[in-house]
């Protein structure tokens, strides 16, 4: 499979990288299946509440305040509960043995992340932006006091910035990638280019924690792609299957 080089046109990039993942994929059906999981009290709404929280600071040009004394505890709680809800504090996970103070250096790294990272989504995965995301992932990875896997790092990046899908077992299986890299991000960007209309039409509003109703903030494109390939890779499409390990976003 050819990967895009500088100078490749969008149509060529989509042709080379985007089509092989969707030969038998019904994007709208995958999104519809995932959306059965999205109610205000259901597990997967934890993304909405975490994303809303962090984005609200960025939108006020005040991301640095995430780590100040007024907001640090709430920031740790938001990130920690989202990660717990998405299966990162279970079993043999080292995070299961840590308190929310373990997230302080992560929140500090988030608060210092350059503003351009907050603006990157799957519709602008240029070569430079893909490299910037890899650099951001490295900074977040290094901020965890213990070793951080691709799964943990990408779930953090998705929940905070909305800039890339979570590279769990279902997304990787559905999208046919194995690790986080510039090449895997370029494949995601190519998929967006090939299916932009379907992705844009499925950018549903996030759920408000305060009201349980829709906000004016739409899902990022990377989140929509995450939803598509979570289902395509065999992830749960039923609220009754949230708890068993094979069905949830646990690995």
PDB file of C-alpha atoms in Angstrom:
ATOM      1  CA  UNK A   1       0.000   0.000   0.000  1.00  0.00           C
ATOM      2  CA  UNK A   2       1.384   3.393  -0.965  1.00  0.00           C
ATOM      3  CA  UNK A   3       1.519   6.165   1.578  1.00  0.00           C
ATOM      4  CA  UNK A   4       1.188   9.849   0.700  1.00  0.00           C
ATOM      5  CA  UNK A   5       4.223  11.914  -0.139  1.00  0.00           C
ATOM      6  CA  UNK A   6       4.481  15.668  -0.027  1.00  0.00           C
ATOM      7  CA  UNK A   7       2.882  16.948  -3.192  1.00  0.00           C
ATOM      8  CA  UNK A   8       0.317  14.156  -3.475  1.00  0.00           C
ATOM      9  CA  UNK A   9      -3.100  15.485  -4.332  1.00  0.00           C
ATOM     10  CA  UNK A  10      -6.032  14.905  -1.970  1.00  0.00           C
ATOM     11  CA  UNK A  11      -7.730  12.631  -4.512  1.00  0.00           C
ATOM     12  CA  UNK A  12      -4.650  10.479  -4.856  1.00  0.00           C
ATOM     13  CA  UNK A  13      -4.171  10.311  -1.114  1.00  0.00           C
ATOM     14  CA  UNK A  14      -7.774   9.226  -0.602  1.00  0.00           C
ATOM     15  CA  UNK A  15      -7.535   6.717  -3.425  1.00  0.00           C
ATOM     16  CA  UNK A  16      -4.359   5.158  -2.072  1.00  0.00           C
ATOM     17  CA  UNK A  17      -5.282   5.067   1.600  1.00  0.00           C
ATOM     18  CA  UNK A  18      -8.969   5.591   2.182  1.00  0.00           C
ATOM     19  CA  UNK A  19     -10.849   3.071   0.094  1.00  0.00           C
ATOM     20  CA  UNK A  20      -9.395  -0.194   1.362  1.00  0.00           C
ATOM     21  CA  UNK A  21     -11.004   0.361   4.758  1.00  0.00           C
ATOM     22  CA  UNK A  22     -14.568   0.778   3.518  1.00  0.00           C
ATOM     23  CA  UNK A  23     -15.192  -1.896   0.922  1.00  0.00           C
ATOM     24  CA  UNK A  24     -17.942  -3.448   3.041  1.00  0.00           C
ATOM     25  CA  UNK A  25     -18.462  -0.654   5.556  1.00  0.00           C
ATOM     26  CA  UNK A  26     -21.761   1.141   6.066  1.00  0.00           C
ATOM     27  CA  UNK A  27     -20.663   4.360   7.754  1.00  0.00           C
ATOM     28  CA  UNK A  28     -24.126   5.543   8.688  1.00  0.00           C
ATOM     29  CA  UNK A  29     -25.062   2.145  10.123  1.00  0.00           C
ATOM     30  CA  UNK A  30     -21.902   2.080  12.239  1.00  0.00           C
ATOM     31  CA  UNK A  31     -22.647   5.547  13.580  1.00  0.00           C
ATOM     32  CA  UNK A  32     -26.255   4.602  14.280  1.00  0.00           C
ATOM     33  CA  UNK A  33     -25.091   1.532  16.199  1.00  0.00           C
ATOM     34  CA  UNK A  34     -22.690   3.594  18.302  1.00  0.00           C
ATOM     35  CA  UNK A  35     -25.307   6.247  18.992  1.00  0.00           C
ATOM     36  CA  UNK A  36     -27.459   3.652  20.742  1.00  0.00           C
ATOM     37  CA  UNK A  37     -24.794   3.901  23.459  1.00  0.00           C
ATOM     38  CA  UNK A  38     -25.158   7.661  23.853  1.00  0.00           C
ATOM     39  CA  UNK A  39     -27.529   8.572  26.653  1.00  0.00           C
ATOM     40  CA  UNK A  40     -26.705  11.084  29.405  1.00  0.00           C
ATOM     41  CA  UNK A  41     -26.031   8.411  32.045  1.00  0.00           C
ATOM     42  CA  UNK A  42     -24.392   5.802  29.818  1.00  0.00           C
ATOM     43  CA  UNK A  43     -20.713   4.966  29.836  1.00  0.00           C
ATOM     44  CA  UNK A  44     -19.793   6.482  26.505  1.00  0.00           C
ATOM     45  CA  UNK A  45     -21.222   9.897  27.412  1.00  0.00           C
ATOM     46  CA  UNK A  46     -18.133  10.254  29.612  1.00  0.00           C
ATOM     47  CA  UNK A  47     -16.347  11.403  26.473  1.00  0.00           C
ATOM     48  CA  UNK A  48     -18.834  14.237  26.044  1.00  0.00           C
ATOM     49  CA  UNK A  49     -18.381  15.550  29.579  1.00  0.00           C
ATOM     50  CA  UNK A  50     -14.595  15.341  29.480  1.00  0.00           C
ATOM     51  CA  UNK A  51     -14.370  16.917  26.024  1.00  0.00           C
ATOM     52  CA  UNK A  52     -16.806  19.691  26.944  1.00  0.00           C
ATOM     53  CA  UNK A  53     -14.810  20.528  30.060  1.00  0.00           C
ATOM     54  CA  UNK A  54     -11.411  20.851  28.411  1.00  0.00           C
ATOM     55  CA  UNK A  55     -12.728  22.523  25.277  1.00  0.00           C
ATOM     56  CA  UNK A  56     -14.503  25.174  27.342  1.00  0.00           C
ATOM     57  CA  UNK A  57     -11.136  26.416  28.617  1.00  0.00           C
ATOM     58  CA  UNK A  58      -9.592  26.431  25.156  1.00  0.00           C
ATOM     59  CA  UNK A  59     -12.546  28.288  23.688  1.00  0.00           C
ATOM     60  CA  UNK A  60     -12.014  31.019  26.274  1.00  0.00           C
ATOM     61  CA  UNK A  61      -8.303  31.103  25.374  1.00  0.00           C
ATOM     62  CA  UNK A  62      -7.589  30.022  28.937  1.00  0.00           C
ATOM     63  CA  UNK A  63      -6.175  26.492  28.675  1.00  0.00           C
ATOM     64  CA  UNK A  64      -3.408  27.431  31.074  1.00  0.00           C
ATOM     65  CA  UNK A  65      -6.000  27.736  33.832  1.00  0.00           C
ATOM     66  CA  UNK A  66      -6.671  23.994  33.663  1.00  0.00           C
ATOM     67  CA  UNK A  67      -3.671  23.441  35.917  1.00  0.00           C
ATOM     68  CA  UNK A  68      -4.043  26.378  38.296  1.00  0.00           C
ATOM     69  CA  UNK A  69      -5.106  25.980  41.914  1.00  0.00           C
ATOM     70  CA  UNK A  70      -8.736  26.812  41.143  1.00  0.00           C
ATOM     71  CA  UNK A  71      -9.227  24.087  38.545  1.00  0.00           C
ATOM     72  CA  UNK A  72      -6.520  21.446  38.994  1.00  0.00           C
ATOM     73  CA  UNK A  73      -8.612  19.065  41.085  1.00  0.00           C
ATOM     74  CA  UNK A  74     -11.590  19.291  38.724  1.00  0.00           C
ATOM     75  CA  UNK A  75      -9.291  18.793  35.736  1.00  0.00           C
ATOM     76  CA  UNK A  76      -7.828  15.633  37.265  1.00  0.00           C
ATOM     77  CA  UNK A  77     -11.302  14.349  38.094  1.00  0.00           C
ATOM     78  CA  UNK A  78     -12.611  14.990  34.581  1.00  0.00           C
ATOM     79  CA  UNK A  79      -9.737  13.197  32.888  1.00  0.00           C
ATOM     80  CA  UNK A  80      -9.550  10.422  35.458  1.00  0.00           C
ATOM     81  CA  UNK A  81     -13.231   9.532  35.359  1.00  0.00           C
ATOM     82  CA  UNK A  82     -13.325   9.579  31.570  1.00  0.00           C
ATOM     83  CA  UNK A  83     -10.348   7.220  31.415  1.00  0.00           C
ATOM     84  CA  UNK A  84     -11.875   4.992  34.085  1.00  0.00           C
ATOM     85  CA  UNK A  85     -15.185   4.911  32.253  1.00  0.00           C
ATOM     86  CA  UNK A  86     -13.366   3.971  29.063  1.00  0.00           C
ATOM     87  CA  UNK A  87     -11.664   1.015  30.737  1.00  0.00           C
ATOM     88  CA  UNK A  88      -8.221   2.362  31.614  1.00  0.00           C
ATOM     89  CA  UNK A  89      -8.474   1.796  35.388  1.00  0.00           C
ATOM     90  CA  UNK A  90      -9.116  -1.908  35.584  1.00  0.00           C
ATOM     91  CA  UNK A  91      -7.399  -5.276  35.905  1.00  0.00           C
ATOM     92  CA  UNK A  92      -3.625  -5.032  35.759  1.00  0.00           C
ATOM     93  CA  UNK A  93      -3.588  -1.348  34.803  1.00  0.00           C
ATOM     94  CA  UNK A  94      -1.121   0.623  36.911  1.00  0.00           C
ATOM     95  CA  UNK A  95      -3.655   3.469  36.981  1.00  0.00           C
ATOM     96  CA  UNK A  96      -5.880   1.269  39.138  1.00  0.00           C
ATOM     97  CA  UNK A  97      -3.270   1.666  41.879  1.00  0.00           C
ATOM     98  CA  UNK A  98      -3.084   5.456  41.594  1.00  0.00           C
ATOM     99  CA  UNK A  99      -5.141   8.356  42.955  1.00  0.00           C
ATOM    100  CA  UNK A 100      -6.292  11.338  40.942  1.00  0.00           C
ATOM    101  CA  UNK A 101      -3.127  13.211  41.955  1.00  0.00           C
ATOM    102  CA  UNK A 102      -1.359  10.940  39.510  1.00  0.00           C
ATOM    103  CA  UNK A 103      -2.881  13.039  36.727  1.00  0.00           C
ATOM    104  CA  UNK A 104      -1.400  16.353  37.891  1.00  0.00           C
ATOM    105  CA  UNK A 105       1.609  16.262  35.529  1.00  0.00           C
ATOM    106  CA  UNK A 106      -0.679  15.208  32.681  1.00  0.00           C
ATOM    107  CA  UNK A 107      -2.972  18.177  33.292  1.00  0.00           C
ATOM    108  CA  UNK A 108       0.070  20.433  33.448  1.00  0.00           C
ATOM    109  CA  UNK A 109       1.225  19.109  30.081  1.00  0.00           C
ATOM    110  CA  UNK A 110      -2.257  19.605  28.616  1.00  0.00           C
ATOM    111  CA  UNK A 111      -2.377  23.178  29.900  1.00  0.00           C
ATOM    112  CA  UNK A 112       0.941  23.927  28.177  1.00  0.00           C
ATOM    113  CA  UNK A 113       0.032  22.327  24.852  1.00  0.00           C
ATOM    114  CA  UNK A 114       0.415  24.778  21.940  1.00  0.00           C
ATOM    115  CA  UNK A 115      -2.852  26.260  20.750  1.00  0.00           C
ATOM    116  CA  UNK A 116      -2.431  24.863  17.240  1.00  0.00           C
ATOM    117  CA  UNK A 117      -2.853  21.311  18.550  1.00  0.00           C
ATOM    118  CA  UNK A 118      -6.322  22.192  19.808  1.00  0.00           C
ATOM    119  CA  UNK A 119      -7.287  23.166  16.244  1.00  0.00           C
ATOM    120  CA  UNK A 120      -6.161  19.979  14.490  1.00  0.00           C
ATOM    121  CA  UNK A 121      -8.851  17.564  13.351  1.00  0.00           C
ATOM    122  CA  UNK A 122      -9.086  14.876  10.687  1.00  0.00           C
ATOM    123  CA  UNK A 123      -9.915  17.448   8.013  1.00  0.00           C
ATOM    124  CA  UNK A 124      -6.463  19.030   8.283  1.00  0.00           C
ATOM    125  CA  UNK A 125      -4.083  16.113   8.726  1.00  0.00           C
ATOM    126  CA  UNK A 126      -1.291  17.627   6.686  1.00  0.00           C
ATOM    127  CA  UNK A 127       2.169  16.111   6.984  1.00  0.00           C
ATOM    128  CA  UNK A 128       3.169  18.913   9.362  1.00  0.00           C
ATOM    129  CA  UNK A 129       0.043  18.516  11.477  1.00  0.00           C
ATOM    130  CA  UNK A 130       0.458  14.749  11.704  1.00  0.00           C
ATOM    131  CA  UNK A 131       3.988  15.264  12.975  1.00  0.00           C
ATOM    132  CA  UNK A 132       2.737  17.893  15.428  1.00  0.00           C
ATOM    133  CA  UNK A 133       0.228  15.368  16.773  1.00  0.00           C
ATOM    134  CA  UNK A 134       2.931  12.749  17.206  1.00  0.00           C
ATOM    135  CA  UNK A 135       5.015  15.305  19.091  1.00  0.00           C
ATOM    136  CA  UNK A 136       2.013  16.175  21.280  1.00  0.00           C
ATOM    137  CA  UNK A 137       1.418  12.480  21.935  1.00  0.00           C
ATOM    138  CA  UNK A 138       5.030  12.120  23.032  1.00  0.00           C
ATOM    139  CA  UNK A 139       4.671  15.005  25.482  1.00  0.00           C
ATOM    140  CA  UNK A 140       1.493  13.529  26.939  1.00  0.00           C
ATOM    141  CA  UNK A 141       3.071  10.075  27.116  1.00  0.00           C
ATOM    142  CA  UNK A 142       6.094  11.454  28.948  1.00  0.00           C
ATOM    143  CA  UNK A 143       3.871  13.332  31.405  1.00  0.00           C
ATOM    144  CA  UNK A 144       2.353  10.166  32.845  1.00  0.00           C
ATOM    145  CA  UNK A 145       4.373   9.129  35.905  1.00  0.00           C
ATOM    146  CA  UNK A 146       4.204   5.494  34.788  1.00  0.00           C
ATOM    147  CA  UNK A 147       4.607   3.939  31.368  1.00  0.00           C
ATOM    148  CA  UNK A 148       1.800   4.996  29.028  1.00  0.00           C
ATOM    149  CA  UNK A 149       0.592   2.858  26.123  1.00  0.00           C
ATOM    150  CA  UNK A 150      -0.714   4.086  22.775  1.00  0.00           C
ATOM    151  CA  UNK A 151      -4.199   3.242  24.045  1.00  0.00           C
ATOM    152  CA  UNK A 152      -3.879   5.472  27.106  1.00  0.00           C
ATOM    153  CA  UNK A 153      -2.218   8.308  25.215  1.00  0.00           C
ATOM    154  CA  UNK A 154      -4.695   8.351  22.333  1.00  0.00           C
ATOM    155  CA  UNK A 155      -7.707   8.090  24.644  1.00  0.00           C
ATOM    156  CA  UNK A 156      -6.343  11.107  26.499  1.00  0.00           C
ATOM    157  CA  UNK A 157      -5.786  13.050  23.279  1.00  0.00           C
ATOM    158  CA  UNK A 158      -9.272  12.187  22.041  1.00  0.00           C
ATOM    159  CA  UNK A 159     -11.013  13.117  25.291  1.00  0.00           C
ATOM    160  CA  UNK A 160      -9.185  16.419  25.697  1.00  0.00           C
ATOM    161  CA  UNK A 161      -8.386  17.723  22.209  1.00  0.00           C
ATOM    162  CA  UNK A 162     -10.586  15.572  19.975  1.00  0.00           C
ATOM    163  CA  UNK A 163      -7.667  15.441  17.563  1.00  0.00           C
ATOM    164  CA  UNK A 164      -7.349  11.702  16.859  1.00  0.00           C
ATOM    165  CA  UNK A 165      -9.255   8.468  17.410  1.00  0.00           C
ATOM    166  CA  UNK A 166      -8.502   6.193  20.349  1.00  0.00           C
ATOM    167  CA  UNK A 167      -6.189   3.423  19.171  1.00  0.00           C
ATOM    168  CA  UNK A 168      -7.845   0.612  21.111  1.00  0.00           C
ATOM    169  CA  UNK A 169      -8.120  -2.959  19.853  1.00  0.00           C
ATOM    170  CA  UNK A 170     -11.403  -2.338  18.040  1.00  0.00           C
ATOM    171  CA  UNK A 171     -10.322   0.786  16.191  1.00  0.00           C
ATOM    172  CA  UNK A 172      -7.023  -0.807  15.189  1.00  0.00           C
ATOM    173  CA  UNK A 173      -8.780  -3.932  13.937  1.00  0.00           C
ATOM    174  CA  UNK A 174     -11.474  -2.000  12.098  1.00  0.00           C
ATOM    175  CA  UNK A 175      -9.078   0.464  10.501  1.00  0.00           C
ATOM    176  CA  UNK A 176      -6.239  -2.024   9.923  1.00  0.00           C
ATOM    177  CA  UNK A 177      -3.527  -0.133  11.793  1.00  0.00           C
ATOM    178  CA  UNK A 178      -1.285  -1.401  14.564  1.00  0.00           C
ATOM    179  CA  UNK A 179       0.378   1.611  16.167  1.00  0.00           C
ATOM    180  CA  UNK A 180       0.123   5.376  16.428  1.00  0.00           C
ATOM    181  CA  UNK A 181       2.374   6.924  13.783  1.00  0.00           C
ATOM    182  CA  UNK A 182       2.398   9.644  11.155  1.00  0.00           C
ATOM    183  CA  UNK A 183       1.436   7.006   8.591  1.00  0.00           C
ATOM    184  CA  UNK A 184      -1.592   5.845  10.567  1.00  0.00           C
ATOM    185  CA  UNK A 185      -2.692   9.466  10.982  1.00  0.00           C
ATOM    186  CA  UNK A 186      -2.272  10.073   7.248  1.00  0.00           C
ATOM    187  CA  UNK A 187      -4.520   7.073   6.607  1.00  0.00           C
ATOM    188  CA  UNK A 188      -7.138   8.609   8.889  1.00  0.00           C
ATOM    189  CA  UNK A 189      -6.854  11.907   7.035  1.00  0.00           C
ATOM    190  CA  UNK A 190      -7.249  10.122   3.710  1.00  0.00           C
ATOM    191  CA  UNK A 191     -10.339   8.317   4.984  1.00  0.00           C
ATOM    192  CA  UNK A 192     -11.832  11.659   5.973  1.00  0.00           C
ATOM    193  CA  UNK A 193     -11.153  13.119   2.524  1.00  0.00           C
ATOM    194  CA  UNK A 194     -12.870  10.175   0.853  1.00  0.00           C
ATOM    195  CA  UNK A 195     -15.917  10.264   3.147  1.00  0.00           C
ATOM    196  CA  UNK A 196     -16.120  13.871   4.297  1.00  0.00           C
ATOM    197  CA  UNK A 197     -19.823  14.287   3.575  1.00  0.00           C
ATOM    198  CA  UNK A 198     -20.855  11.270   5.651  1.00  0.00           C
ATOM    199  CA  UNK A 199     -18.541  12.237   8.496  1.00  0.00           C
ATOM    200  CA  UNK A 200     -19.698  15.848   8.574  1.00  0.00           C
ATOM    201  CA  UNK A 201     -23.352  14.819   8.581  1.00  0.00           C
ATOM    202  CA  UNK A 202     -22.733  12.618  11.625  1.00  0.00           C
ATOM    203  CA  UNK A 203     -21.018  15.253  13.764  1.00  0.00           C
ATOM    204  CA  UNK A 204     -23.721  15.185  16.414  1.00  0.00           C
ATOM    205  CA  UNK A 205     -23.772  17.643  19.339  1.00  0.00           C
ATOM    206  CA  UNK A 206     -22.154  16.632  22.594  1.00  0.00           C
ATOM    207  CA  UNK A 207     -24.322  16.052  25.648  1.00  0.00           C
ATOM    208  CA  UNK A 208     -24.345  18.648  28.423  1.00  0.00           C
ATOM    209  CA  UNK A 209     -23.599  17.310  31.909  1.00  0.00           C
ATOM    210  CA  UNK A 210     -25.714  20.074  33.453  1.00  0.00           C
ATOM    211  CA  UNK A 211     -28.875  19.444  31.452  1.00  0.00           C
ATOM    212  CA  UNK A 212     -28.480  16.066  29.763  1.00  0.00           C
ATOM    213  CA  UNK A 213     -29.430  17.826  26.534  1.00  0.00           C
ATOM    214  CA  UNK A 214     -27.467  18.653  23.402  1.00  0.00           C
ATOM    215  CA  UNK A 215     -24.888  21.441  23.478  1.00  0.00           C
ATOM    216  CA  UNK A 216     -23.824  23.706  20.619  1.00  0.00           C
ATOM    217  CA  UNK A 217     -20.485  21.883  20.480  1.00  0.00           C
ATOM    218  CA  UNK A 218     -20.275  19.203  17.800  1.00  0.00           C
ATOM    219  CA  UNK A 219     -18.272  16.012  17.900  1.00  0.00           C
ATOM    220  CA  UNK A 220     -14.868  16.444  16.273  1.00  0.00           C
ATOM    221  CA  UNK A 221     -14.327  14.598  13.030  1.00  0.00           C
ATOM    222  CA  UNK A 222     -11.733  12.337  14.630  1.00  0.00           C
ATOM    223  CA  UNK A 223     -14.348  11.242  17.153  1.00  0.00           C
ATOM    224  CA  UNK A 224     -16.801  10.339  14.385  1.00  0.00           C
ATOM    225  CA  UNK A 225     -14.096   8.248  12.706  1.00  0.00           C
ATOM    226  CA  UNK A 226     -13.342   6.668  16.076  1.00  0.00           C
ATOM    227  CA  UNK A 227     -17.006   5.679  16.410  1.00  0.00           C
ATOM    228  CA  UNK A 228     -17.157   4.219  12.901  1.00  0.00           C
ATOM    229  CA  UNK A 229     -14.193   1.917  13.330  1.00  0.00           C
ATOM    230  CA  UNK A 230     -14.895   1.009  16.944  1.00  0.00           C
ATOM    231  CA  UNK A 231     -18.084  -0.625  15.663  1.00  0.00           C
ATOM    232  CA  UNK A 232     -16.453  -1.949  12.472  1.00  0.00           C
ATOM    233  CA  UNK A 233     -13.739  -3.571  14.581  1.00  0.00           C
ATOM    234  CA  UNK A 234     -16.231  -5.485  16.699  1.00  0.00           C
ATOM    235  CA  UNK A 235     -16.942  -3.068  19.544  1.00  0.00           C
ATOM    236  CA  UNK A 236     -20.215  -3.163  21.407  1.00  0.00           C
ATOM    237  CA  UNK A 237     -23.341  -1.894  19.694  1.00  0.00           C
ATOM    238  CA  UNK A 238     -25.662  -2.672  22.582  1.00  0.00           C
ATOM    239  CA  UNK A 239     -26.120  -1.049  25.962  1.00  0.00           C
ATOM    240  CA  UNK A 240     -26.573  -4.527  27.429  1.00  0.00           C
ATOM    241  CA  UNK A 241     -22.999  -5.398  26.472  1.00  0.00           C
ATOM    242  CA  UNK A 242     -21.146  -2.556  28.160  1.00  0.00           C
ATOM    243  CA  UNK A 243     -19.647  -4.466  31.051  1.00  0.00           C
ATOM    244  CA  UNK A 244     -17.970  -7.568  29.605  1.00  0.00           C
ATOM    245  CA  UNK A 245     -14.360  -6.938  28.646  1.00  0.00           C
ATOM    246  CA  UNK A 246     -14.694  -7.969  24.982  1.00  0.00           C
ATOM    247  CA  UNK A 247     -17.441  -5.425  24.309  1.00  0.00           C
ATOM    248  CA  UNK A 248     -16.387  -2.150  25.893  1.00  0.00           C
ATOM    249  CA  UNK A 249     -13.590   0.324  25.167  1.00  0.00           C
ATOM    250  CA  UNK A 250     -11.268  -1.448  27.551  1.00  0.00           C
ATOM    251  CA  UNK A 251      -8.231  -2.356  25.506  1.00  0.00           C
TER     252      UNK A 251
END
